[in-house]
């Protein structure tokens, strides 16, 4: 019984030491850098560079101006509201028409 307790203690110690070493190695890895906060201008630049919105309901491509007239039921103003019947998405960062 005493040998069994020693074996369990040794196994537990090996697991703890391995966990500490792995954590230290990953914490010191140069691939991980602190997260950078984006400025509101940087966020606007990213949003304005969006060329299309891809959803399970289809692809909506950016358009400069919409010459087409859609029913109000086919227009949404939020990406979360897109459905199968959506044909136009109007957001703060652009207008997109279903391809």
Short mmCIF file of N, CA, C and O in Angstrom, two decimals:
data_model
loop_
_atom_site.label_atom_id
_atom_site.label_comp_id
_atom_site.label_asym_id
_atom_site.label_seq_id
_atom_site.Cartn_x
_atom_site.Cartn_y
_atom_site.Cartn_z
N UNK A 1 0.82 -1.19 0.00
CA UNK A 1 0.00 0.00 0.00
C UNK A 1 0.87 1.27 0.00
O UNK A 1 0.53 2.24 -0.61
N UNK A 2 1.99 1.22 0.71
CA UNK A 2 2.89 2.35 0.79
C UNK A 2 3.49 2.68 -0.57
O UNK A 2 3.65 3.84 -0.92
N UNK A 3 3.84 1.65 -1.36
CA UNK A 3 4.39 1.86 -2.71
C UNK A 3 3.35 2.51 -3.61
O UNK A 3 3.68 3.35 -4.44
N UNK A 4 2.09 2.15 -3.42
CA UNK A 4 1.01 2.71 -4.24
C UNK A 4 0.85 4.20 -3.96
O UNK A 4 0.68 5.00 -4.89
N UNK A 5 0.96 4.59 -2.69
CA UNK A 5 0.84 6.01 -2.34
C UNK A 5 2.01 6.81 -2.92
O UNK A 5 1.83 7.92 -3.40
N UNK A 6 3.22 6.22 -2.87
CA UNK A 6 4.39 6.89 -3.43
C UNK A 6 4.24 7.07 -4.93
O UNK A 6 4.56 8.12 -5.49
N UNK A 7 3.73 6.04 -5.60
CA UNK A 7 3.52 6.11 -7.04
C UNK A 7 2.51 7.19 -7.40
O UNK A 7 2.73 7.98 -8.33
N UNK A 8 1.44 7.25 -6.64
CA UNK A 8 0.42 8.28 -6.89
C UNK A 8 1.01 9.67 -6.65
O UNK A 8 0.79 10.60 -7.42
N UNK A 9 1.80 9.83 -5.58
CA UNK A 9 2.42 11.12 -5.28
C UNK A 9 3.39 11.53 -6.37
O UNK A 9 3.43 12.69 -6.78
N UNK A 10 4.18 10.59 -6.87
CA UNK A 10 5.13 10.89 -7.95
C UNK A 10 4.39 11.29 -9.22
O UNK A 10 4.75 12.27 -9.88
N UNK A 11 3.35 10.54 -9.58
CA UNK A 11 2.56 10.86 -10.78
C UNK A 11 1.93 12.24 -10.66
O UNK A 11 1.96 13.04 -11.60
N UNK A 12 1.37 12.53 -9.49
CA UNK A 12 0.75 13.84 -9.27
C UNK A 12 1.79 14.95 -9.40
O UNK A 12 1.54 15.98 -10.02
N UNK A 13 2.96 14.74 -8.84
CA UNK A 13 4.03 15.74 -8.91
C UNK A 13 4.47 15.98 -10.35
O UNK A 13 4.70 17.11 -10.76
N UNK A 14 4.60 14.90 -11.11
CA UNK A 14 5.00 15.02 -12.52
C UNK A 14 3.96 15.82 -13.29
O UNK A 14 4.30 16.70 -14.11
N UNK A 15 2.69 15.57 -13.04
CA UNK A 15 1.62 16.31 -13.73
C UNK A 15 1.66 17.78 -13.37
O UNK A 15 1.56 18.66 -14.25
N UNK A 16 1.84 18.10 -12.10
CA UNK A 16 1.89 19.50 -11.66
C UNK A 16 3.09 20.21 -12.28
O UNK A 16 2.96 21.31 -12.82
N UNK A 17 4.26 19.59 -12.22
CA UNK A 17 5.47 20.20 -12.78
C UNK A 17 5.32 20.39 -14.29
O UNK A 17 5.68 21.44 -14.84
N UNK A 18 4.76 19.41 -14.98
CA UNK A 18 4.55 19.53 -16.43
C UNK A 18 3.62 20.69 -16.74
O UNK A 18 3.84 21.45 -17.68
N UNK A 19 2.56 20.83 -15.97
CA UNK A 19 1.61 21.93 -16.18
C UNK A 19 2.26 23.28 -15.98
O UNK A 19 2.05 24.21 -16.76
N UNK A 20 3.07 23.41 -14.94
CA UNK A 20 3.75 24.67 -14.67
C UNK A 20 4.74 24.99 -15.79
O UNK A 20 4.81 26.12 -16.27
N UNK A 21 5.49 24.00 -16.23
CA UNK A 21 6.45 24.22 -17.32
C UNK A 21 5.74 24.61 -18.62
O UNK A 21 6.17 25.52 -19.32
N UNK A 22 4.66 23.93 -18.94
CA UNK A 22 3.92 24.24 -20.16
C UNK A 22 3.36 25.66 -20.10
O UNK A 22 3.43 26.40 -21.09
N UNK A 23 2.83 26.04 -18.98
CA UNK A 23 2.28 27.39 -18.82
C UNK A 23 3.38 28.44 -18.99
O UNK A 23 3.19 29.45 -19.64
N UNK A 24 4.52 28.18 -18.41
CA UNK A 24 5.65 29.12 -18.51
C UNK A 24 6.12 29.24 -19.94
O UNK A 24 6.39 30.33 -20.43
N UNK A 25 6.22 28.14 -20.64
CA UNK A 25 6.68 28.15 -22.03
C UNK A 25 5.71 28.94 -22.90
O UNK A 25 6.11 29.80 -23.69
N UNK A 26 4.40 28.68 -22.77
CA UNK A 26 3.43 29.38 -23.59
C UNK A 26 3.32 30.85 -23.20
O UNK A 26 3.11 31.70 -24.05
N UNK A 27 3.49 31.16 -21.94
CA UNK A 27 3.40 32.55 -21.49
C UNK A 27 4.56 33.38 -22.01
O UNK A 27 4.43 34.58 -22.25
N UNK A 28 5.71 32.76 -22.21
CA UNK A 28 6.89 33.48 -22.69
C UNK A 28 7.06 33.41 -24.20
O UNK A 28 8.03 33.94 -24.73
N UNK A 29 6.14 32.78 -24.89
CA UNK A 29 6.25 32.61 -26.33
C UNK A 29 6.09 33.97 -27.02
O UNK A 29 5.15 34.71 -26.76
N UNK A 30 7.01 34.31 -27.90
CA UNK A 30 7.00 35.61 -28.58
C UNK A 30 5.85 35.73 -29.58
O UNK A 30 5.54 36.82 -30.04
N UNK A 31 5.21 34.60 -29.94
CA UNK A 31 4.11 34.67 -30.89
C UNK A 31 2.89 35.36 -30.29
O UNK A 31 2.04 35.87 -31.00
N UNK A 32 2.78 35.35 -29.00
CA UNK A 32 1.64 35.96 -28.34
C UNK A 32 2.00 37.38 -27.95
O UNK A 32 2.97 37.62 -27.24
N UNK A 33 1.25 38.33 -28.44
CA UNK A 33 1.49 39.73 -28.11
C UNK A 33 0.25 40.29 -27.44
O UNK A 33 -0.85 39.80 -27.65
N UNK A 34 0.42 41.33 -26.67
CA UNK A 34 -0.74 41.93 -26.01
C UNK A 34 -1.72 42.47 -27.05
O UNK A 34 -1.32 42.91 -28.13
N UNK A 35 -2.99 42.41 -26.72
CA UNK A 35 -4.01 42.90 -27.63
C UNK A 35 -3.89 44.41 -27.76
O UNK A 35 -3.69 45.11 -26.77
N UNK A 36 -4.02 44.89 -28.98
CA UNK A 36 -3.95 46.33 -29.22
C UNK A 36 -5.36 46.87 -29.35
O UNK A 36 -6.18 46.31 -30.07
N UNK A 37 -5.63 47.95 -28.66
CA UNK A 37 -6.94 48.59 -28.79
C UNK A 37 -6.95 49.42 -30.06
O UNK A 37 -6.03 50.19 -30.32
N UNK A 38 -7.99 49.24 -30.87
CA UNK A 38 -8.11 50.02 -32.10
C UNK A 38 -8.79 51.36 -31.80
O UNK A 38 -9.72 51.42 -31.00
N UNK A 39 -8.33 52.39 -32.48
CA UNK A 39 -8.98 53.69 -32.34
C UNK A 39 -10.27 53.67 -33.14
O UNK A 39 -10.50 52.80 -33.98
N UNK A 40 -11.13 54.64 -32.88
CA UNK A 40 -12.39 54.70 -33.61
C UNK A 40 -12.14 54.93 -35.10
O UNK A 40 -12.89 54.43 -35.95
N UNK A 41 -11.07 55.64 -35.44
CA UNK A 41 -10.73 55.86 -36.85
C UNK A 41 -10.29 54.55 -37.51
O UNK A 41 -10.67 54.26 -38.64
N UNK A 42 -9.52 53.74 -36.80
CA UNK A 42 -9.09 52.44 -37.33
C UNK A 42 -10.28 51.52 -37.54
O UNK A 42 -10.37 50.82 -38.55
N UNK A 43 -11.21 51.52 -36.61
CA UNK A 43 -12.42 50.70 -36.75
C UNK A 43 -13.23 51.16 -37.95
O UNK A 43 -13.70 50.35 -38.75
N UNK A 44 -13.38 52.47 -38.13
CA UNK A 44 -14.11 53.00 -39.27
C UNK A 44 -13.44 52.61 -40.58
O UNK A 44 -14.12 52.24 -41.55
N UNK A 45 -12.11 52.65 -40.62
CA UNK A 45 -11.38 52.26 -41.83
C UNK A 45 -11.62 50.79 -42.18
O UNK A 45 -11.80 50.44 -43.34
N UNK A 46 -11.62 49.94 -41.17
CA UNK A 46 -11.87 48.51 -41.41
C UNK A 46 -13.29 48.31 -41.93
O UNK A 46 -13.51 47.60 -42.92
N UNK A 47 -14.26 48.93 -41.28
CA UNK A 47 -15.65 48.77 -41.71
C UNK A 47 -15.88 49.32 -43.12
O UNK A 47 -16.61 48.72 -43.91
N UNK A 48 -15.25 50.43 -43.44
CA UNK A 48 -15.43 51.02 -44.76
C UNK A 48 -14.73 50.23 -45.86
O UNK A 48 -14.99 50.44 -47.03
N UNK A 49 -13.83 49.33 -45.49
CA UNK A 49 -13.15 48.51 -46.49
C UNK A 49 -13.89 47.20 -46.77
O UNK A 49 -13.45 46.43 -47.61
N UNK A 50 -14.99 46.96 -46.08
CA UNK A 50 -15.77 45.74 -46.30
C UNK A 50 -16.38 45.79 -47.69
O UNK A 50 -17.09 46.74 -48.03
N UNK A 51 -16.07 44.80 -48.53
CA UNK A 51 -16.58 44.76 -49.90
C UNK A 51 -17.86 43.94 -50.01
O UNK A 51 -18.67 44.18 -50.89
N UNK A 52 -18.01 42.95 -49.13
CA UNK A 52 -19.21 42.12 -49.20
C UNK A 52 -19.52 41.55 -47.82
O UNK A 52 -18.64 41.47 -46.95
N UNK A 53 -20.77 41.17 -47.65
CA UNK A 53 -21.22 40.50 -46.44
C UNK A 53 -21.68 39.11 -46.85
O UNK A 53 -22.57 38.97 -47.69
N UNK A 54 -21.04 38.10 -46.30
CA UNK A 54 -21.38 36.72 -46.63
C UNK A 54 -22.20 36.12 -45.49
O UNK A 54 -21.77 36.12 -44.35
N UNK A 55 -23.39 35.62 -45.83
CA UNK A 55 -24.26 35.00 -44.85
C UNK A 55 -24.77 33.67 -45.40
O UNK A 55 -24.57 33.36 -46.58
N UNK A 56 -25.48 32.95 -44.57
CA UNK A 56 -26.07 31.69 -45.04
C UNK A 56 -27.20 31.98 -46.03
O UNK A 56 -27.65 31.09 -46.74
N UNK A 57 -27.65 33.22 -46.11
CA UNK A 57 -28.72 33.60 -47.03
C UNK A 57 -28.20 34.14 -48.35
O UNK A 57 -28.96 34.48 -49.23
N UNK A 58 -26.89 34.28 -48.47
CA UNK A 58 -26.31 34.75 -49.71
C UNK A 58 -25.22 35.78 -49.48
O UNK A 58 -24.87 36.10 -48.36
N UNK A 59 -24.71 36.31 -50.59
CA UNK A 59 -23.64 37.30 -50.56
C UNK A 59 -24.25 38.66 -50.90
O UNK A 59 -24.97 38.80 -51.90
N UNK A 60 -23.93 39.64 -50.09
CA UNK A 60 -24.40 41.01 -50.31
C UNK A 60 -23.18 41.85 -50.65
O UNK A 60 -22.25 41.95 -49.85
N UNK A 61 -23.17 42.45 -51.86
CA UNK A 61 -22.01 43.22 -52.31
C UNK A 61 -22.25 44.72 -52.12
O UNK A 61 -23.36 45.22 -52.30
N UNK A 62 -21.15 45.41 -51.77
CA UNK A 62 -21.22 46.86 -51.55
C UNK A 62 -21.62 47.55 -52.85
O UNK A 62 -21.19 47.17 -53.93
N UNK A 63 -22.43 48.56 -52.73
CA UNK A 63 -22.82 49.38 -53.87
C UNK A 63 -22.71 50.84 -53.47
O UNK A 63 -22.93 51.19 -52.31
N UNK A 64 -22.32 51.68 -54.43
CA UNK A 64 -22.17 53.11 -54.13
C UNK A 64 -23.53 53.75 -53.85
O UNK A 64 -23.70 54.48 -52.90
N UNK A 65 -24.48 53.43 -54.68
CA UNK A 65 -25.83 53.95 -54.49
C UNK A 65 -26.81 52.94 -55.07
O UNK A 65 -26.54 52.31 -56.08
N UNK A 66 -27.92 52.82 -54.43
CA UNK A 66 -28.90 51.85 -54.89
C UNK A 66 -29.92 52.53 -55.80
O UNK A 66 -30.66 53.40 -55.37
N UNK A 67 -29.90 52.13 -57.07
CA UNK A 67 -30.89 52.65 -58.01
C UNK A 67 -32.16 51.81 -58.00
O UNK A 67 -33.18 52.21 -58.50
N UNK A 68 -32.04 50.62 -57.45
CA UNK A 68 -33.18 49.71 -57.41
C UNK A 68 -34.09 50.06 -56.24
O UNK A 68 -33.64 50.51 -55.19
N UNK A 69 -35.34 49.84 -56.45
CA UNK A 69 -36.33 50.05 -55.39
C UNK A 69 -36.73 48.70 -54.83
O UNK A 69 -37.08 47.80 -55.57
N UNK A 70 -36.64 48.55 -53.53
CA UNK A 70 -37.02 47.32 -52.87
C UNK A 70 -38.18 47.59 -51.92
O UNK A 70 -38.34 48.71 -51.43
N UNK A 71 -38.96 46.57 -51.68
CA UNK A 71 -40.01 46.67 -50.67
C UNK A 71 -39.36 46.81 -49.31
O UNK A 71 -38.27 46.30 -49.08
N UNK A 72 -40.03 47.44 -48.39
CA UNK A 72 -39.45 47.62 -47.06
C UNK A 72 -39.19 46.28 -46.36
O UNK A 72 -38.30 46.18 -45.53
N UNK A 73 -39.93 45.25 -46.75
CA UNK A 73 -39.73 43.93 -46.15
C UNK A 73 -38.44 43.27 -46.66
O UNK A 73 -37.98 42.29 -46.09
N UNK A 74 -37.86 43.81 -47.74
CA UNK A 74 -36.64 43.26 -48.32
C UNK A 74 -35.39 44.02 -47.88
O UNK A 74 -34.29 43.68 -48.29
N UNK A 75 -35.56 45.04 -47.05
CA UNK A 75 -34.45 45.89 -46.60
C UNK A 75 -34.26 45.72 -45.10
O UNK A 75 -35.23 45.75 -44.34
N UNK A 76 -33.00 45.52 -44.69
CA UNK A 76 -32.68 45.47 -43.26
C UNK A 76 -31.59 46.48 -42.96
O UNK A 76 -30.84 46.88 -43.86
N UNK A 77 -31.52 46.89 -41.71
CA UNK A 77 -30.55 47.90 -41.30
C UNK A 77 -29.53 47.34 -40.30
O UNK A 77 -28.76 48.10 -39.72
N UNK A 78 -29.54 46.03 -40.15
CA UNK A 78 -28.62 45.37 -39.23
C UNK A 78 -28.31 43.99 -39.79
O UNK A 78 -29.23 43.28 -40.21
N UNK A 79 -27.07 43.60 -39.77
CA UNK A 79 -26.67 42.29 -40.32
C UNK A 79 -27.37 41.14 -39.61
O UNK A 79 -27.61 40.10 -40.21
N UNK A 80 -27.68 41.31 -38.34
CA UNK A 80 -28.34 40.24 -37.58
C UNK A 80 -29.77 39.99 -38.04
O UNK A 80 -30.34 38.95 -37.74
N UNK A 81 -30.35 40.94 -38.77
CA UNK A 81 -31.74 40.82 -39.22
C UNK A 81 -31.87 40.23 -40.62
O UNK A 81 -32.98 40.12 -41.15
N UNK A 82 -30.77 39.86 -41.26
CA UNK A 82 -30.80 39.31 -42.62
C UNK A 82 -31.54 37.98 -42.62
O UNK A 82 -31.30 37.11 -41.79
N UNK A 83 -32.46 37.84 -43.59
CA UNK A 83 -33.20 36.59 -43.78
C UNK A 83 -33.11 36.19 -45.24
O UNK A 83 -32.49 36.88 -46.05
N UNK A 84 -33.80 35.12 -45.59
CA UNK A 84 -33.80 34.65 -46.97
C UNK A 84 -34.44 35.66 -47.93
O UNK A 84 -34.08 35.75 -49.09
N UNK A 85 -35.37 36.46 -47.41
CA UNK A 85 -36.06 37.43 -48.28
C UNK A 85 -35.35 38.78 -48.36
O UNK A 85 -35.79 39.67 -49.08
N UNK A 86 -34.25 38.95 -47.63
CA UNK A 86 -33.52 40.22 -47.65
C UNK A 86 -32.83 40.41 -48.98
O UNK A 86 -32.17 39.51 -49.49
N UNK A 87 -32.99 41.62 -49.56
CA UNK A 87 -32.32 41.92 -50.83
C UNK A 87 -31.36 43.09 -50.70
O UNK A 87 -30.49 43.29 -51.55
N UNK A 88 -31.52 43.89 -49.61
CA UNK A 88 -30.64 45.04 -49.42
C UNK A 88 -30.34 45.20 -47.93
O UNK A 88 -31.23 45.07 -47.09
N UNK A 89 -29.06 45.47 -47.64
CA UNK A 89 -28.62 45.73 -46.27
C UNK A 89 -28.04 47.13 -46.23
O UNK A 89 -27.13 47.45 -46.99
N UNK A 90 -28.59 47.97 -45.35
CA UNK A 90 -28.10 49.33 -45.19
C UNK A 90 -27.52 49.44 -43.78
O UNK A 90 -28.23 49.22 -42.80
N UNK A 91 -26.22 49.73 -43.71
CA UNK A 91 -25.54 49.85 -42.42
C UNK A 91 -24.92 51.23 -42.29
O UNK A 91 -24.95 52.02 -43.24
N UNK A 92 -24.32 51.50 -41.13
CA UNK A 92 -23.62 52.76 -40.93
C UNK A 92 -22.41 52.88 -41.85
O UNK A 92 -21.94 53.98 -42.11
N UNK A 93 -21.91 51.75 -42.33
CA UNK A 93 -20.67 51.77 -43.11
C UNK A 93 -20.89 51.41 -44.56
O UNK A 93 -19.94 51.18 -45.30
N UNK A 94 -22.14 51.37 -45.04
CA UNK A 94 -22.36 51.15 -46.46
C UNK A 94 -23.69 50.47 -46.78
O UNK A 94 -24.41 50.04 -45.89
N UNK A 95 -23.96 50.42 -48.06
CA UNK A 95 -25.17 49.78 -48.57
C UNK A 95 -24.74 48.56 -49.40
O UNK A 95 -23.82 48.65 -50.21
N UNK A 96 -25.42 47.44 -49.16
CA UNK A 96 -25.06 46.18 -49.81
C UNK A 96 -26.32 45.58 -50.45
O UNK A 96 -27.39 45.61 -49.87
N UNK A 97 -26.14 45.04 -51.67
CA UNK A 97 -27.25 44.43 -52.40
C UNK A 97 -26.94 42.96 -52.62
O UNK A 97 -25.80 42.59 -52.92
N UNK A 98 -27.98 42.14 -52.50
CA UNK A 98 -27.80 40.70 -52.65
C UNK A 98 -27.37 40.38 -54.07
O UNK A 98 -27.93 40.89 -55.04
N UNK A 99 -26.37 39.55 -54.20
CA UNK A 99 -25.81 39.17 -55.49
C UNK A 99 -26.71 38.16 -56.17
O UNK A 99 -27.30 37.31 -55.61
#
